[in-house]
CSV table of C-alpha atoms in Angstrom, one decimal:
chain,number,residue,atom,x,y,z
A,1,UNK,CA,-7.8,11.1,-21.2
A,2,UNK,CA,-5.1,8.5,-20.8
A,3,UNK,CA,-4.6,6.5,-17.6
A,4,UNK,CA,-1.4,8.3,-16.5
A,5,UNK,CA,-3.0,11.8,-16.8
A,6,UNK,CA,-4.6,11.1,-13.4
A,7,UNK,CA,-1.2,10.7,-11.7
A,8,UNK,CA,0.7,13.8,-12.7
A,9,UNK,CA,-0.6,17.2,-13.5
A,10,UNK,CA,1.6,20.3,-13.7
A,11,UNK,CA,0.5,21.0,-10.1
A,12,UNK,CA,1.4,17.5,-8.8
A,13,UNK,CA,4.8,17.6,-10.6
A,14,UNK,CA,5.6,20.8,-8.7
A,15,UNK,CA,4.2,19.2,-5.6
A,16,UNK,CA,6.6,16.2,-6.1
A,17,UNK,CA,9.5,18.6,-5.9
A,18,UNK,CA,8.1,21.1,-3.4
A,19,UNK,CA,7.0,18.4,-1.0
A,20,UNK,CA,10.6,17.1,-0.8
A,21,UNK,CA,11.8,20.5,0.1
A,22,UNK,CA,8.9,21.5,2.5
A,23,UNK,CA,8.8,18.2,4.3
A,24,UNK,CA,12.4,18.8,5.4
A,25,UNK,CA,10.8,21.2,8.8
A,26,UNK,CA,4.0,11.2,-8.3
A,27,UNK,CA,-1.5,15.3,-19.6
A,28,UNK,CA,-2.4,14.6,-22.6
A,29,UNK,CA,0.1,12.1,-23.7
A,30,UNK,CA,-0.2,9.4,-26.4
A,31,UNK,CA,-0.5,5.8,-25.2
A,32,UNK,CA,1.8,4.7,-28.1
A,33,UNK,CA,5.5,4.8,-27.1
A,34,UNK,CA,8.4,5.1,-29.4
A,35,UNK,CA,12.2,4.6,-29.3
A,36,UNK,CA,12.4,1.7,-26.8
A,37,UNK,CA,15.6,0.2,-25.6
A,38,UNK,CA,16.7,-2.1,-22.8
A,39,UNK,CA,20.1,-2.2,-21.0
A,40,UNK,CA,20.0,-4.6,-18.1
A,41,UNK,CA,23.0,-4.9,-15.9
A,42,UNK,CA,23.9,-5.8,-12.3
A,43,UNK,CA,22.8,-9.1,-10.9
A,44,UNK,CA,23.3,-12.2,-13.0
A,45,UNK,CA,20.3,-13.7,-11.2
A,46,UNK,CA,17.9,-11.3,-12.9
A,47,UNK,CA,14.9,-13.3,-14.3
A,48,UNK,CA,12.9,-11.5,-17.1
A,49,UNK,CA,9.9,-13.8,-16.5
A,50,UNK,CA,9.9,-13.1,-12.8
A,51,UNK,CA,10.2,-9.4,-13.6
A,52,UNK,CA,7.1,-9.5,-15.8
A,53,UNK,CA,5.1,-11.4,-13.2
A,54,UNK,CA,6.1,-9.2,-10.2
A,55,UNK,CA,5.6,-5.9,-12.1
A,56,UNK,CA,2.1,-7.2,-13.1
A,57,UNK,CA,1.3,-8.0,-9.4
A,58,UNK,CA,2.7,-4.6,-8.4
A,59,UNK,CA,0.5,-2.9,-10.9
A,60,UNK,CA,-2.6,-4.7,-9.6
A,61,UNK,CA,-2.2,-3.1,-6.2
A,62,UNK,CA,-3.7,0.1,-7.8
A,63,UNK,CA,-7.0,-1.6,-8.8
A,64,UNK,CA,-10.0,0.3,-7.5
A,65,UNK,CA,-7.6,2.0,-5.1
A,66,UNK,CA,-10.0,4.7,-3.9
A,67,UNK,CA,-13.0,2.4,-3.6
A,68,UNK,CA,-12.0,0.2,-0.7
A,69,UNK,CA,-15.3,-1.9,-0.6
A,70,UNK,CA,-14.5,-3.3,-4.1
A,71,UNK,CA,-10.7,-3.7,-3.9
A,72,UNK,CA,-10.7,-7.4,-2.9
A,73,UNK,CA,-13.3,-8.5,-5.5
A,74,UNK,CA,-11.6,-6.4,-8.2
A,75,UNK,CA,-8.2,-7.8,-7.4
A,76,UNK,CA,-9.5,-11.4,-7.7
A,77,UNK,CA,-11.0,-10.6,-11.1
A,78,UNK,CA,-7.7,-9.1,-12.3
A,79,UNK,CA,-5.6,-12.0,-11.0
A,80,UNK,CA,-7.8,-14.4,-12.9
A,81,UNK,CA,-7.0,-12.8,-16.3
A,82,UNK,CA,-5.0,-15.1,-18.5
A,83,UNK,CA,-3.7,-12.4,-20.9
A,84,UNK,CA,-1.5,-10.9,-18.2
A,85,UNK,CA,2.0,-12.3,-17.5
A,86,UNK,CA,0.5,-13.9,-14.4
A,87,UNK,CA,-1.5,-16.1,-16.7
A,88,UNK,CA,-4.3,-16.6,-14.2
A,89,UNK,CA,-2.0,-18.8,-12.1
A,90,UNK,CA,-1.7,-16.4,-9.1
A,91,UNK,CA,-4.5,-16.4,-6.6
A,92,UNK,CA,-5.1,-14.1,-3.6
A,93,UNK,CA,-3.7,-15.8,-0.5
A,94,UNK,CA,-3.7,-13.0,2.1
A,95,UNK,CA,-5.3,-9.6,2.2
A,96,UNK,CA,-5.7,-7.2,0.8
A,97,UNK,CA,-4.5,-5.5,4.0
A,98,UNK,CA,-5.7,-1.9,4.0
A,99,UNK,CA,-4.8,0.8,6.5
A,100,UNK,CA,-7.6,2.5,8.5
A,101,UNK,CA,-7.3,5.6,6.4
A,102,UNK,CA,-7.1,3.5,3.2
A,103,UNK,CA,-3.8,5.0,2.3
A,104,UNK,CA,-1.6,1.9,2.4
A,105,UNK,CA,-2.5,-1.5,0.8
A,106,UNK,CA,-0.7,-4.8,0.2
A,107,UNK,CA,-1.6,-8.3,-0.6
A,108,UNK,CA,0.0,-11.7,-0.9
A,109,UNK,CA,-0.7,-13.9,-4.0
A,110,UNK,CA,0.3,-17.6,-4.5
A,111,UNK,CA,1.1,-19.6,-7.6
A,112,UNK,CA,0.2,-23.2,-6.9
A,113,UNK,CA,0.7,-24.4,-10.4
A,114,UNK,CA,4.0,-26.0,-9.5
A,115,UNK,CA,4.7,-28.7,-6.9
A,116,UNK,CA,6.2,-26.2,-4.6
A,117,UNK,CA,4.1,-23.0,-4.5
A,118,UNK,CA,5.5,-19.5,-4.9
A,119,UNK,CA,4.3,-16.4,-3.1
A,120,UNK,CA,4.5,-12.7,-3.8
A,121,UNK,CA,3.9,-9.8,-1.5
A,122,UNK,CA,2.9,-6.7,-3.6
A,123,UNK,CA,2.8,-3.3,-2.0
A,124,UNK,CA,0.8,-0.4,-3.4
A,125,UNK,CA,2.6,2.8,-4.5
A,126,UNK,CA,1.6,6.4,-3.9
A,127,UNK,CA,-2.1,7.3,-3.8
A,128,UNK,CA,-2.2,11.1,-4.0
A,129,UNK,CA,-5.6,11.2,-2.3
A,130,UNK,CA,-4.0,10.4,1.1
A,131,UNK,CA,-1.7,12.7,3.1
A,132,UNK,CA,-0.2,9.5,4.7
A,133,UNK,CA,1.3,8.6,1.3
A,134,UNK,CA,2.7,12.1,0.9
A,135,UNK,CA,4.3,11.7,4.3
A,136,UNK,CA,5.8,8.4,3.4
A,137,UNK,CA,7.1,9.8,0.1
A,138,UNK,CA,8.5,13.0,1.3
A,139,UNK,CA,9.5,12.7,5.0
A,140,UNK,CA,13.2,12.3,4.0
A,141,UNK,CA,14.9,13.2,7.3
A,142,UNK,CA,16.5,10.0,8.6
A,143,UNK,CA,16.3,7.8,11.6
A,144,UNK,CA,18.1,4.6,12.8
A,145,UNK,CA,16.9,1.4,11.2
A,146,UNK,CA,15.7,-0.5,14.3
A,147,UNK,CA,15.9,-4.2,13.2
A,148,UNK,CA,18.4,-7.0,13.1
A,149,UNK,CA,22.0,-6.2,13.9
A,150,UNK,CA,22.1,-2.7,12.4
A,151,UNK,CA,24.3,-0.2,14.1
A,152,UNK,CA,23.2,3.4,14.7
A,153,UNK,CA,24.9,4.4,11.5
A,154,UNK,CA,22.3,2.5,9.5
A,155,UNK,CA,19.6,5.1,8.8
A,156,UNK,CA,16.4,5.1,6.7
A,157,UNK,CA,14.0,7.9,5.9
A,158,UNK,CA,11.3,8.7,8.5
A,159,UNK,CA,8.7,8.1,5.8
A,160,UNK,CA,9.8,4.6,4.9
A,161,UNK,CA,9.8,3.6,8.6
A,162,UNK,CA,6.3,5.1,9.1
A,163,UNK,CA,5.2,3.1,6.1
A,164,UNK,CA,6.8,-0.2,7.3
A,165,UNK,CA,5.2,0.2,10.7
A,166,UNK,CA,1.8,0.7,9.0
A,167,UNK,CA,2.2,-2.3,6.8
A,168,UNK,CA,3.2,-4.6,9.6
A,169,UNK,CA,-0.1,-3.8,11.4
A,170,UNK,CA,-2.4,-4.5,8.3
A,171,UNK,CA,-4.7,-7.5,8.6
A,172,UNK,CA,-6.4,-9.9,6.3
A,173,UNK,CA,-10.1,-8.7,6.4
A,174,UNK,CA,-11.4,-12.3,6.5
A,175,UNK,CA,-9.0,-14.0,8.9
A,176,UNK,CA,-7.8,-11.0,11.0
A,177,UNK,CA,-4.2,-12.2,10.6
A,178,UNK,CA,-1.3,-9.9,10.0
A,179,UNK,CA,1.2,-10.6,7.3
A,180,UNK,CA,3.7,-12.0,9.8
A,181,UNK,CA,1.1,-14.3,11.3
A,182,UNK,CA,0.3,-15.6,7.8
A,183,UNK,CA,4.0,-16.1,7.1
A,184,UNK,CA,4.5,-18.0,10.3
A,185,UNK,CA,1.8,-20.4,9.5
A,186,UNK,CA,3.2,-21.3,6.0
A,187,UNK,CA,5.1,-24.6,5.8
A,188,UNK,CA,8.9,-24.6,5.4
A,189,UNK,CA,9.2,-26.3,2.0
A,190,UNK,CA,11.6,-24.0,0.2
A,191,UNK,CA,9.0,-21.8,-1.5
A,192,UNK,CA,10.2,-18.8,-3.5
A,193,UNK,CA,8.9,-15.5,-1.9
A,194,UNK,CA,8.9,-12.4,-4.1
A,195,UNK,CA,8.5,-8.9,-2.6
A,196,UNK,CA,7.5,-6.2,-5.1
A,197,UNK,CA,6.1,-2.7,-5.5
A,198,UNK,CA,6.1,0.2,-7.9
A,199,UNK,CA,7.1,3.8,-6.9
A,200,UNK,CA,6.4,4.3,-3.2
A,201,UNK,CA,5.5,0.6,-3.2
A,202,UNK,CA,9.0,-0.1,-4.4
A,203,UNK,CA,10.6,1.9,-1.7
A,204,UNK,CA,8.4,0.1,0.9
A,205,UNK,CA,9.2,-3.2,-0.7
A,206,UNK,CA,12.9,-2.4,-0.1
A,207,UNK,CA,12.6,-1.8,3.6
A,208,UNK,CA,10.1,-4.7,3.9
A,209,UNK,CA,12.8,-7.0,2.3
A,210,UNK,CA,15.3,-6.1,5.0
A,211,UNK,CA,12.7,-6.5,7.8
A,212,UNK,CA,11.7,-9.8,6.2
A,213,UNK,CA,15.3,-11.2,6.3
A,214,UNK,CA,16.0,-9.7,9.8
A,215,UNK,CA,12.8,-11.4,11.0
A,216,UNK,CA,14.3,-14.8,10.0
A,217,UNK,CA,12.1,-15.5,7.0
A,218,UNK,CA,15.2,-16.0,4.8
A,219,UNK,CA,15.6,-19.4,6.3
A,220,UNK,CA,12.1,-20.4,5.3
A,221,UNK,CA,11.8,-18.9,1.8
A,222,UNK,CA,14.0,-18.2,-1.2
A,223,UNK,CA,13.6,-14.4,-1.0
A,224,UNK,CA,13.6,-12.3,-4.2
A,225,UNK,CA,13.0,-8.6,-4.2
A,226,UNK,CA,11.9,-7.0,-7.5
A,227,UNK,CA,11.2,-3.2,-7.2
A,228,UNK,CA,10.2,-0.8,-9.9
A,229,UNK,CA,10.7,3.0,-10.0
A,230,UNK,CA,11.7,2.9,-6.3
A,231,UNK,CA,13.1,6.0,-4.6
A,232,UNK,CA,16.0,5.4,-2.3
A,233,UNK,CA,15.3,4.4,1.2
A,234,UNK,CA,18.3,5.0,3.3
A,235,UNK,CA,21.9,6.3,3.7
A,236,UNK,CA,25.1,4.6,2.7
A,237,UNK,CA,25.1,2.6,6.0
A,238,UNK,CA,21.7,1.2,5.1
A,239,UNK,CA,22.9,0.4,1.6
A,240,UNK,CA,25.8,-1.6,2.9
A,241,UNK,CA,23.6,-3.3,5.6
A,242,UNK,CA,20.9,-4.2,3.0
A,243,UNK,CA,23.4,-5.5,0.4
A,244,UNK,CA,25.3,-7.6,3.0
A,245,UNK,CA,22.0,-8.9,4.5
A,246,UNK,CA,20.7,-10.0,1.1
A,247,UNK,CA,24.0,-11.6,0.2
A,248,UNK,CA,24.4,-13.4,3.5
A,249,UNK,CA,20.9,-14.8,3.4
A,250,UNK,CA,21.1,-16.1,-0.1
A,251,UNK,CA,18.4,-13.7,-1.2
A,252,UNK,CA,18.1,-11.6,-4.4
A,253,UNK,CA,17.6,-7.8,-4.9
A,254,UNK,CA,16.7,-6.3,-8.3
A,255,UNK,CA,15.9,-2.5,-8.5
A,256,UNK,CA,14.5,-1.9,-11.9
A,257,UNK,CA,14.2,1.6,-13.3
A,258,UNK,CA,13.2,3.3,-16.5
A,259,UNK,CA,16.3,5.3,-17.5
A,260,UNK,CA,14.1,8.4,-18.1
A,261,UNK,CA,12.0,8.1,-14.9
A,262,UNK,CA,12.3,11.0,-12.5
A,263,UNK,CA,11.0,9.3,-9.3
A,264,UNK,CA,13.8,6.7,-8.7
A,265,UNK,CA,16.3,9.5,-8.7
A,266,UNK,CA,15.0,10.7,-5.4
A,267,UNK,CA,16.9,11.2,-3.3
A,268,UNK,CA,20.2,9.5,-4.2
A,269,UNK,CA,20.6,10.9,-7.7
A,270,UNK,CA,19.1,14.4,-7.6
A,271,UNK,CA,22.0,15.9,-9.6
A,272,UNK,CA,21.5,13.4,-12.3
A,273,UNK,CA,18.1,14.8,-13.0
A,274,UNK,CA,19.7,18.1,-13.8
A,275,UNK,CA,22.8,16.8,-15.6
A,276,UNK,CA,20.8,14.4,-17.8
A,277,UNK,CA,17.6,16.5,-18.1
A,278,UNK,CA,15.4,13.7,-16.8
A,279,UNK,CA,13.0,12.9,-18.3
A,280,UNK,CA,13.3,15.9,-20.7
A,281,UNK,CA,14.2,19.6,-20.6
A,282,UNK,CA,13.7,20.8,-17.1
A,283,UNK,CA,11.6,23.9,-16.4
A,284,UNK,CA,13.6,26.5,-14.4
A,285,UNK,CA,11.3,26.0,-11.4
A,286,UNK,CA,12.1,22.3,-11.2
A,287,UNK,CA,15.8,22.9,-11.5
A,288,UNK,CA,15.6,25.5,-8.7
A,289,UNK,CA,13.7,23.3,-6.4
A,290,UNK,CA,16.1,20.4,-6.9
A,291,UNK,CA,19.0,22.6,-6.1
A,292,UNK,CA,17.3,23.9,-3.0
A,293,UNK,CA,16.8,20.3,-1.9
A,294,UNK,CA,20.4,19.5,-2.5
A,295,UNK,CA,21.5,22.5,-0.4
A,296,UNK,CA,19.3,21.4,2.4
A,297,UNK,CA,20.8,17.9,2.4
A,298,UNK,CA,24.4,19.3,2.3
A,299,UNK,CA,26.7,16.8,4.0
A,300,UNK,CA,24.4,15.9,6.8
A,301,UNK,CA,21.9,13.8,4.9
A,302,UNK,CA,22.9,11.3,2.2
A,303,UNK,CA,20.9,8.7,0.3
A,304,UNK,CA,22.2,5.7,-1.6
A,305,UNK,CA,20.5,3.1,-3.7
A,306,UNK,CA,20.6,-0.6,-2.8
A,307,UNK,CA,22.0,-3.2,-5.2
A,308,UNK,CA,21.3,-4.1,-7.9
A,309,UNK,CA,20.0,-1.3,-10.1
A,310,UNK,CA,19.0,-2.6,-13.5
A,311,UNK,CA,17.9,-0.1,-16.2
A,312,UNK,CA,15.2,-1.4,-18.5
A,313,UNK,CA,15.4,1.4,-21.1
A,314,UNK,CA,12.9,4.1,-21.9
A,315,UNK,CA,10.1,5.1,-24.3
A,316,UNK,CA,9.3,8.6,-25.6
A,317,UNK,CA,5.8,10.0,-25.4
A,318,UNK,CA,4.5,11.1,-28.8
A,319,UNK,CA,2.3,14.1,-28.2
A,320,UNK,CA,3.0,15.9,-24.9
A,321,UNK,CA,1.5,19.4,-24.9
A,322,UNK,CA,3.4,22.6,-24.5
A,323,UNK,CA,6.9,23.6,-25.6
A,324,UNK,CA,10.1,22.1,-24.4
A,325,UNK,CA,11.0,23.3,-21.0
A,326,UNK,CA,7.4,24.2,-20.1
A,327,UNK,CA,5.8,22.7,-17.0
A,328,UNK,CA,2.9,21.2,-19.0
A,329,UNK,CA,5.4,19.4,-21.3
A,330,UNK,CA,7.6,18.3,-18.4
A,331,UNK,CA,4.6,17.0,-16.4
A,332,UNK,CA,3.4,14.9,-19.3
A,333,UNK,CA,6.8,13.3,-19.7
A,334,UNK,CA,7.1,12.6,-15.9
A,335,UNK,CA,3.7,11.0,-15.9
A,336,UNK,CA,4.4,8.9,-19.0
A,337,UNK,CA,7.8,7.6,-17.9
A,338,UNK,CA,6.6,6.7,-14.4
A,339,UNK,CA,3.4,5.0,-15.3
A,340,UNK,CA,3.2,1.3,-14.2
A,341,UNK,CA,2.0,0.3,-17.7
A,342,UNK,CA,5.0,1.9,-19.2
A,343,UNK,CA,7.2,-0.3,-17.0
A,344,UNK,CA,5.2,-3.3,-18.2
A,345,UNK,CA,5.8,-2.3,-21.9
A,346,UNK,CA,9.5,-2.0,-21.2
A,347,UNK,CA,9.5,-5.5,-19.8
A,348,UNK,CA,7.6,-6.7,-22.9
A,349,UNK,CA,4.7,-7.7,-20.7
A,350,UNK,CA,1.0,-7.1,-21.4
A,351,UNK,CA,-0.4,-3.9,-19.8
A,352,UNK,CA,-3.1,-3.9,-17.2
A,353,UNK,CA,-6.6,-2.4,-17.6
A,354,UNK,CA,-8.9,-1.7,-14.7
A,355,UNK,CA,-11.2,0.9,-13.3
A,356,UNK,CA,-9.9,4.0,-11.5
A,357,UNK,CA,-12.0,5.6,-8.9
A,358,UNK,CA,-11.4,9.3,-8.0
A,359,UNK,CA,-10.5,10.5,-4.6
A,360,UNK,CA,-13.3,9.8,-2.1
A,361,UNK,CA,-15.0,12.9,-0.7
A,362,UNK,CA,-12.0,15.0,-1.6
A,363,UNK,CA,-10.6,17.1,-4.4
A,364,UNK,CA,-8.0,14.9,-6.2
A,365,UNK,CA,-4.5,16.4,-6.4
A,366,UNK,CA,-3.4,13.9,-9.1
């Protein structure tokens, strides 16, 4: 069974769509991709080397994700590997911070191989073992973004704000310091600070980036946000606020997506899923659920993606089961296209390999 089989079954694919709708009141595929292509556009500051490094650090947030007692040691082992794009240069500097229910995790790594060190905050994506992550993914009603100079027209999803609040409370298990306390203690020497995440981690990295800049850290660090497969976070007001904030603080934002990945189409590009049959021929049930979600949104709820979106192409799975248009076939495609190792392949980076632990004391819904 391949790695990404754990993440999307036919049931969890339906859950992905159904949970979006319900909350309104993430196979047997080959590991060998074909037909790759890359079409980067948007920001001229995009750095392919930085993309490989940050996507690797984002992928490592999933290490031993359901085995909390071993996450820190496993993460250190993975960071030490020289065959990854991180080349063994990145070390654990803070964390991993883990929420009390183990649903949210993030860590900060440092590369001290240069005279001025660089840092990266990596935020874990969806862990289907925890209801909290489902809430953060799918509570898509909106509330006012409460930081900086944002007006009451700047709105983000309830789930992303819940996630941000949780992340800001996480502490390093050794020092007891929050992320903000760790950042406050770092010297102001012009270090680059990356913020990254995959899937839900990418959405949370987006709102963390705006909080980071609103909290004044843009004057201390060269801030560069690299997100992968990130769903949209807020409305058009938030998009404008985020883009202006990033520009005014001299920061960077890069939203990288696989052109055949379903997840980053939520919720700003739902119609594109139907129009372009993403990632492949849609089952009738999926089409109906997306249309139901669109009807609920109507004119009252809108989502927009922050700049810059950069497509990194796609690969085609070679042996997904079932016929075209079946839920089995569609689920396999969804899993393959969204998998973090697929993103690493599209970036021409070495893939990661680590142990996956099943859901603790529960029946997995992956």
